[in-house]
Every structure is written in C-alpha cells, then in structure tokens.
Coordinates of N, CA and C in Angstrom, one line a residue:
M110 N 0.7 -1.1 0.1 CA 0.0 -0.1 0.0 C 0.7 1.2 0.1
S111 N 1.7 1.2 0.6 CA 2.7 2.3 0.7 C 3.4 2.7 -0.8
H112 N 3.6 1.8 -1.6 CA 4.0 1.7 -2.9 C 3.1 2.3 -3.8
K113 N 1.6 2.3 -3.5 CA 0.8 2.9 -4.3 C 0.5 4.7 -4.0
L114 N 0.9 4.9 -2.6 CA 0.5 6.0 -2.3 C 2.0 6.8 -2.8
F115 N 3.3 6.2 -2.7 CA 4.4 7.0 -3.2 C 4.3 7.3 -4.9
R116 N 3.8 6.0 -5.5 CA 3.6 6.3 -7.0 C 2.7 7.6 -7.3
Q117 N 1.6 7.5 -6.7 CA 0.7 8.6 -6.8 C 1.4 10.1 -6.6
Q118 N 2.3 10.2 -5.6 CA 2.8 11.3 -5.4 C 3.9 11.9 -6.4
N119 N 4.5 10.7 -7.1 CA 5.5 10.9 -8.1 C 4.9 11.3 -9.6
C120 N 3.7 11.0 -9.7 CA 2.9 11.5 -10.9 C 2.3 12.8 -10.9
F121 N 2.4 13.6 -9.9 CA 2.1 15.0 -9.6 C 1.8 15.8 -10.6
G122 N 3.0 16.1 -11.4 CA 3.4 16.9 -12.2 C 3.2 16.6 -13.7
Q123 N 3.1 15.3 -14.0 CA 3.1 14.8 -15.2 C 1.7 14.1 -15.3
K124 N 1.5 13.2 -16.3 CA 0.6 12.2 -16.3 C 0.1 11.6 -14.9
N125 N -1.2 11.5 -14.4 CA -1.4 11.0 -13.1 C -1.2 9.3 -13.5
C126 N -1.5 8.6 -12.4 CA -1.1 7.2 -12.4 C -2.4 6.5 -13.1
F127 N -3.6 7.5 -13.8 CA -4.6 6.9 -14.2 C -4.5 7.2 -15.6
G128 N -3.5 7.9 -16.3 CA -3.4 8.0 -17.6 C -3.9 9.4 -17.8
Q129 N -4.5 10.4 -17.3 CA -5.1 11.3 -17.5 C -4.2 12.7 -17.2
Q130 N -4.2 13.8 -17.8 CA -3.4 15.0 -17.8 C -4.1 15.6 -16.5
N131 N -2.9 16.1 -15.8 CA -3.1 16.8 -14.5 C -3.9 18.1 -15.0
H132 N -5.2 18.5 -14.3 CA -5.6 20.0 -14.5 C -4.8 21.2 -13.9
F133 N -4.3 20.7 -13.0 CA -3.4 22.0 -12.2 C -2.6 22.9 -13.3
R134 N -2.0 22.1 -14.4 CA -1.3 23.0 -15.2 C -2.0 23.5 -16.1
Q135 N -3.2 23.2 -16.4 CA -4.2 24.0 -17.5 C -4.5 25.4 -17.1
R136 N -4.6 25.2 -15.7 CA -5.3 26.6 -15.2 C -4.8 27.7 -15.5
G137 N -3.5 27.9 -15.6 CA -2.7 29.0 -15.8 C -3.0 29.5 -17.2
N138 N -3.3 28.7 -18.4 CA -3.3 29.0 -19.6 C -4.7 29.3 -19.9
A139 N -5.6 29.1 -19.0 CA -7.2 29.5 -19.2 C -7.0 30.7 -18.6
L140 N -6.4 31.1 -17.4 CA -6.2 32.4 -16.9 C -5.9 33.4 -18.0
I141 N -4.8 33.0 -18.6 CA -4.1 34.1 -19.9 C -5.3 34.2 -20.8
I142 N -5.8 33.3 -21.4 CA -6.8 33.3 -22.4 C -8.1 34.4 -22.0
S143 N -8.5 34.0 -20.7 CA -9.9 34.8 -20.3 C -9.2 36.4 -20.1
I144 N -8.2 36.5 -19.8 CA -7.6 38.0 -19.7 C -7.4 38.6 -21.0
F145 N -7.0 37.8 -21.9 CA -6.7 38.3 -23.3 C -8.2 38.4 -24.0
I146 N -8.9 37.8 -23.7 CA -10.6 38.1 -24.4 C -11.2 39.3 -23.7
L147 N -11.1 39.2 -22.4 CA -11.7 40.4 -21.8 C -11.1 41.7 -22.2
V148 N -9.5 41.7 -22.5 CA -9.0 43.0 -23.0 C -9.5 43.2 -24.5
V149 N -9.6 42.4 -25.3 CA -10.2 42.4 -26.7 C -11.3 43.0 -26.7
I150 N -12.2 42.3 -25.8 CA -14.1 42.8 -25.8 C -13.9 44.1 -25.2
G151 N -13.2 44.6 -24.1 CA -13.1 45.8 -23.8 C -12.6 47.0 -24.9
M152 N -11.6 46.6 -25.4 CA -11.1 47.4 -26.7 C -12.3 47.4 -27.8
M153 N -12.8 46.7 -28.2 CA -13.9 46.9 -29.0 C -15.0 47.3 -28.5
A154 N -15.4 47.2 -27.4 CA -16.7 48.4 -26.6 C -16.2 49.7 -26.5
S155 N -15.0 49.9 -26.5 CA -14.6 51.4 -26.3 C -14.4 51.8 -27.8
G156 N -13.9 51.2 -28.6 CA -14.2 51.6 -30.1 C -15.4 52.0 -30.6
L157 N -16.4 51.2 -30.2 CA -17.9 51.0 -30.7 C -18.6 52.2 -30.1
T158 N -18.2 52.5 -28.7 CA -18.6 53.8 -27.9 C -18.2 54.9 -28.6
R159 N -16.9 55.0 -29.1 CA -16.5 56.2 -30.0 C -17.1 56.5 -31.2
I160 N -17.4 55.4 -31.9 CA -18.5 55.4 -33.2 C -19.5 55.8 -32.9
R161 N -20.3 55.4 -32.1 CA -21.5 56.0 -31.5 C -21.7 57.4 -31.1
W162 N -20.6 58.2 -30.6 CA -20.7 59.6 -30.0 C -20.3 60.2 -31.2
S163 N -19.6 59.8 -32.2 CA -19.3 60.4 -33.3 C -20.7 60.5 -34.2
N164 N -21.3 59.5 -34.4 CA -22.7 59.3 -34.9 C -23.5 60.4 -34.2
H165 N -23.3 60.7 -32.9 CA -24.4 61.2 -32.4 C -24.0 62.6 -32.6
D166 N -22.8 63.0 -32.6 CA -22.4 64.4 -32.8 C -22.9 64.9 -34.5
S167 N -22.7 64.2 -35.2 CA -23.0 64.2 -36.7 C -24.4 64.5 -37.0
H168 N -25.3 63.8 -36.0 CA -26.6 64.1 -36.3 C -27.1 65.3 -35.5
V169 N -26.3 65.4 -34.4 CA -27.1 66.9 -33.7 C -26.5 67.9 -34.7
R170 N -25.4 67.9 -35.3 CA -25.0 69.1 -36.3 C -26.1 69.2 -37.6
T171 N -26.4 67.9 -38.0 CA -27.1 67.9 -39.1 C -28.7 68.5 -38.6
L172 N -29.2 68.1 -37.7 CA -30.5 68.6 -37.0 C -30.2 70.1 -36.8
N173 N -29.3 70.7 -36.1 CA -29.2 72.2 -36.1 C -29.1 72.7 -37.4
G174 N -28.2 72.4 -38.3 CA -28.3 72.8 -39.7 C -29.6 73.0 -40.2
T175 N -30.3 72.0 -40.4 CA -31.4 71.8 -40.8 C -32.5 73.1 -40.2
Q176 N -32.3 72.9 -38.9 CA -33.3 74.0 -38.3 C -32.8 75.3 -38.4
A177 N -31.6 75.8 -38.4 CA -31.2 77.0 -38.7 C -31.7 77.5 -40.3
W178 N -31.2 76.5 -41.3 CA -31.8 76.6 -42.6 C -33.2 77.0 -42.9
L179 N -34.0 76.4 -42.1 CA -35.5 76.7 -41.9 C -35.9 77.9 -41.3
Y180 N -35.2 78.5 -40.4 CA -35.6 79.8 -39.7 C -35.1 80.8 -40.7
A181 N -33.9 80.7 -41.3 CA -33.3 81.6 -42.4 C -34.3 81.7 -43.7
Q182 N -35.0 80.5 -44.0 CA -35.8 80.4 -45.0 C -37.1 81.2 -44.8
S183 N -37.5 81.1 -43.5 CA -38.8 81.7 -43.1 C -38.9 83.3 -42.9
A184 N -37.5 83.7 -42.5 CA -37.1 85.2 -42.5 C -37.3 85.8 -44.1
S185 N -36.5 84.7 -45.0 CA -36.7 85.5 -46.2 C -38.2 85.6 -46.8
E186 N -39.0 84.4 -46.7 CA -40.2 84.4 -47.0 C -41.0 85.6 -46.4
E187 N -40.8 85.9 -45.4 CA -41.3 87.2 -44.3 C -41.2 88.3 -45.1
M188 N -40.2 88.5 -45.7 CA -39.7 89.6 -46.3 C -40.4 89.7 -48.1
L189 N -40.4 88.2 -48.5 CA -41.3 88.4 -49.6 C -42.7 88.8 -49.5
T190 N -43.3 88.7 -48.4 CA -44.7 89.1 -48.2 C -44.7 90.4 -47.9
K191 N -43.6 91.0 -47.7 CA -43.8 92.6 -47.5 C -43.5 93.0 -48.8
L192 N -42.7 92.5 -49.7 CA -42.4 93.2 -51.0 C -43.2 92.7 -51.8
Y193 N -44.3 91.7 -51.6 CA -45.5 91.5 -52.6 C -46.6 91.3 -51.7
P194 N -47.2 92.4 -51.1 CA -48.3 92.5 -50.5 C -49.4 91.5 -51.2
L195 N -50.3 91.0 -50.3 CA -51.7 90.4 -50.6 C -52.3 91.4 -51.6
G196 N -52.8 90.8 -52.8 CA -53.7 91.7 -53.8 C -52.8 92.6 -54.6
S197 N -51.4 92.7 -54.7 CA -50.7 93.6 -55.2 C -50.4 92.7 -56.5
Q198 N -50.1 93.5 -57.6 CA -49.5 92.9 -58.9 C -48.1 93.0 -58.9
S199 N -47.5 93.8 -58.4 CA -46.0 94.4 -58.6 C -45.4 94.4 -57.2
I200 N -44.1 94.7 -57.3 CA -43.3 94.7 -56.2 C -43.3 96.0 -55.5
D201 N -43.3 95.9 -54.2 CA -43.3 97.3 -53.5 C -41.8 97.7 -53.1
S202 N -41.4 98.3 -53.7 CA -39.9 98.6 -53.7 C -39.3 99.4 -52.4
D203 N -40.4 100.0 -51.9 CA -40.2 101.1 -50.7 C -39.9 100.0 -49.5
Q204 N -40.5 98.7 -49.5 CA -40.6 97.7 -48.5 C -39.0 97.2 -48.3
C205 N -38.0 97.1 -49.4 CA -37.0 96.6 -49.4 C -35.8 97.6 -48.7
V206 N -35.4 97.2 -47.6 CA -34.6 98.1 -46.6 C -33.2 97.1 -46.3
A207 N -32.3 97.9 -46.0 CA -31.1 97.4 -45.8 C -31.1 96.1 -44.8
S208 N -31.7 96.3 -43.6 CA -32.0 95.5 -42.4 C -33.4 95.3 -42.0
F209 N -34.0 94.3 -41.6 CA -35.3 93.9 -41.0 C -35.2 93.1 -39.9
T210 N -36.1 93.4 -39.2 CA -36.3 92.2 -38.0 C -37.4 91.2 -38.5
S211 N -36.8 90.2 -38.2 CA -37.9 89.1 -38.5 C -38.7 88.6 -37.2
S212 N -40.1 88.3 -37.2 CA -40.9 87.6 -36.3 C -40.5 86.2 -35.9
F213 N -39.7 85.4 -36.6 CA -39.6 84.0 -36.6 C -38.2 83.6 -35.8
S214 N -37.5 84.6 -35.1 CA -36.3 84.8 -34.1 C -36.8 83.9 -32.8
D215 N -35.8 82.8 -32.6 CA -36.0 82.2 -31.2 C -34.8 82.3 -30.4
S216 N -34.9 82.0 -29.5 CA -33.5 82.1 -28.4 C -32.7 81.3 -28.8
R217 N -33.1 80.0 -29.0 CA -32.3 78.9 -29.4 C -31.7 79.1 -30.9
C218 N -32.4 79.6 -31.4 CA -31.8 80.0 -33.4 C -32.1 81.3 -33.4
P219 N -31.5 82.1 -33.2 CA -31.8 83.8 -33.8 C -31.4 83.9 -34.9
I220 N -32.0 84.6 -35.9 CA -31.9 85.1 -36.9 C -30.7 86.1 -36.7
I221 N -29.8 86.2 -37.4 CA -28.4 86.9 -37.2 C -28.8 88.0 -38.1
S222 N -28.9 88.0 -39.5 CA -29.3 89.3 -40.0 C -30.3 88.8 -41.1
S223 N -31.2 89.9 -41.7 CA -32.1 89.7 -42.8 C -32.0 91.0 -43.4
S224 N -31.8 90.8 -44.9 CA -31.6 92.2 -45.7 C -32.2 92.1 -46.8
C225 N -32.6 93.0 -47.6 CA -32.9 93.4 -48.7 C -32.1 94.4 -49.5
E226 N -31.6 94.1 -50.8 CA -31.0 95.5 -51.5 C -31.4 95.4 -52.7
T227 N -31.2 96.7 -53.6 CA -31.5 96.4 -54.9 C -30.2 96.4 -55.6
L228 N -30.3 95.3 -56.4 CA -28.8 95.0 -56.9 C -28.6 96.0 -58.3
A229 N -29.5 95.9 -59.0 CA -29.5 96.7 -60.2 C -30.8 97.2 -61.0
E230 N -30.6 97.9 -61.9 CA -31.9 98.2 -62.7 C -31.4 98.4 -64.3
L231 N -31.8 97.3 -64.9 CA -31.6 97.0 -66.6 C -33.1 97.2 -67.3
E232 N -32.9 98.2 -68.3 CA -33.8 98.3 -69.1 C -35.2 98.3 -68.2
G233 N -35.3 99.2 -67.2 CA -36.5 99.5 -66.5 C -37.1 98.2 -65.6
V234 N -36.1 97.4 -65.4 CA -36.4 96.1 -64.6 C -35.5 96.2 -63.5
K235 N -36.0 96.1 -62.3 CA -35.2 96.5 -60.9 C -34.7 94.9 -60.5
Y236 N -33.4 94.4 -60.0 CA -33.4 93.2 -59.7 C -33.1 93.4 -57.9
Y237 N -33.6 92.5 -57.5 CA -33.5 92.6 -55.7 C -32.8 91.3 -55.3
K238 N -32.1 91.2 -54.1 CA -31.7 90.2 -53.3 C -31.9 90.2 -51.9
V239 N -32.7 89.3 -51.5 CA -33.1 89.1 -50.2 C -32.2 87.9 -49.4
S240 N -31.6 88.4 -48.4 CA -30.9 87.1 -47.8 C -31.2 87.4 -46.3
S241 N -31.0 86.0 -45.6 CA -31.2 85.6 -44.0 C -30.1 84.8 -43.7
R242 N -29.6 85.2 -42.2 CA -28.8 84.3 -41.8 C -29.3 83.7 -40.4
A243 N -29.3 82.7 -40.2 CA -29.6 82.3 -38.8 C -28.6 81.2 -38.1
Q244 N -28.6 81.1 -37.0 CA -27.5 80.3 -36.3 C -28.3 79.2 -35.2
C245 N -28.3 78.1 -35.1 CA -28.7 77.1 -34.2 C -27.6 76.4 -33.3
G246 N -27.9 75.8 -32.4 CA -26.9 75.3 -31.4 C -26.1 76.0 -30.5
Q247 N -25.1 75.5 -30.1 CA -24.0 76.2 -29.1 C -23.0 75.7 -29.0
G248 N -22.1 75.9 -28.7 CA -20.6 75.8 -28.4 C -20.2 74.7 -29.8
L249 N -20.0 73.4 -29.4 CA -19.3 72.8 -30.4 C -20.3 72.7 -31.7
F250 N -21.5 72.5 -31.4 CA -22.8 72.3 -32.2 C -23.3 73.4 -32.8
L251 N -22.6 74.6 -32.7 CA -23.2 75.7 -33.5 C -23.0 75.7 -35.1
V252 N -24.1 76.2 -35.8 CA -24.5 75.7 -36.9 C -25.1 77.0 -37.6
E253 N -24.4 77.5 -38.7 CA -25.0 78.9 -39.2 C -25.5 78.6 -40.7
R254 N -26.7 79.1 -41.1 CA -27.0 78.6 -42.4 C -27.1 80.2 -42.9
Q255 N -27.3 80.3 -44.4 CA -27.6 81.4 -45.0 C -28.6 81.1 -46.2
H256 N -29.6 81.9 -46.3 CA -30.8 81.8 -47.2 C -31.0 83.0 -48.4
E257 N -30.9 83.0 -49.3 CA -30.9 83.9 -50.4 C -31.9 83.8 -51.3
L258 N -32.6 84.9 -51.8 CA -33.6 84.9 -53.0 C -33.1 86.0 -54.0
W259 N -33.3 85.6 -55.2 CA -33.1 86.7 -56.0 C -34.5 87.1 -56.8
L260 N -34.9 88.4 -56.7 CA -35.9 88.8 -57.5 C -36.1 89.5 -58.6
K261 N -36.8 89.5 -59.3 CA -37.2 90.4 -60.7 C -38.3 91.3 -60.4
G262 N -38.2 92.5 -60.5 CA -39.4 93.3 -60.2 C -39.7 93.9 -61.3
E263 N -40.7 94.8 -61.4 CA -41.1 95.7 -62.5 C -40.9 97.0 -62.1

C-alpha cells in the first residue's frame, strides 16, 4: 500500500497514475486566455462607443443645420410677403430695406441678419436680393445657415 501512495505522489506534475493529464497545469493557460479575451472585448466596446458618440455629434449638427436653414428661409419668405403684399401685382420697392427684423427669431436659433438690397436696374426692370442668416445650437454644435432669394421686379 505504501508503494501506491508513493507512486501517486511521483505522478503529480505529469500524467497521473490513471493516464489522464493533470488539471493544475491547465489553469494558468485558461487564466491568460480569459484575460486576453476580456481585454479584446473591452477595446472593441471602447471603439464602438467612440463611433456611437461620433454618429451622435454628426446627427446633432445635421439637425441644427436643418433648423437654422428653415429659420433663415422663413425670414426670407417673410420679407417676400412685405415686398409682394396680398392683392398687389407688382413689387413694393419701398419695403426693400437694408436690414429688417424677422418675427421668426427664437432664443435657441436667432436670426443673425435679414436684408433686402436693390442690385441693379436694367431696361426699366429692378433686381433685388433678399438674404437671411440664422444660427442654431451652441458651443461645439453651433451651426449657421444663409438663405438668399433673387427677385426680378417691374
């Protein structure tokens, strides 16, 4: 009996006495592999998070840009209603002023400038330019858009 105990103790680091590999030796490899997998998954998660934030920033800028363009367009159209009053067949050139205040301004998206100018008069026909600029957003997401209309009056 003492011979069997001695033989089992000699088999500790190699194949044990029953012909199977010892599991103590494999635990280190499993630990290294699991740490490697955790590091790789962590790096992938970090990269995907950065991509997600980048997409978010792009979406916010697009949204602010669209909103600023619509505010600028609204201010230009408001000037058109002053130039072409309801029921009138021709342009009211007295309403074309260097700067006007639009009623569409908002605290989040102010209209920076709105103007109307007479460009030229050729063969009795006047040409006008109406332009408006609006800003939306703040800080890193600040976006500005300009809208212009060119008119031909009589």
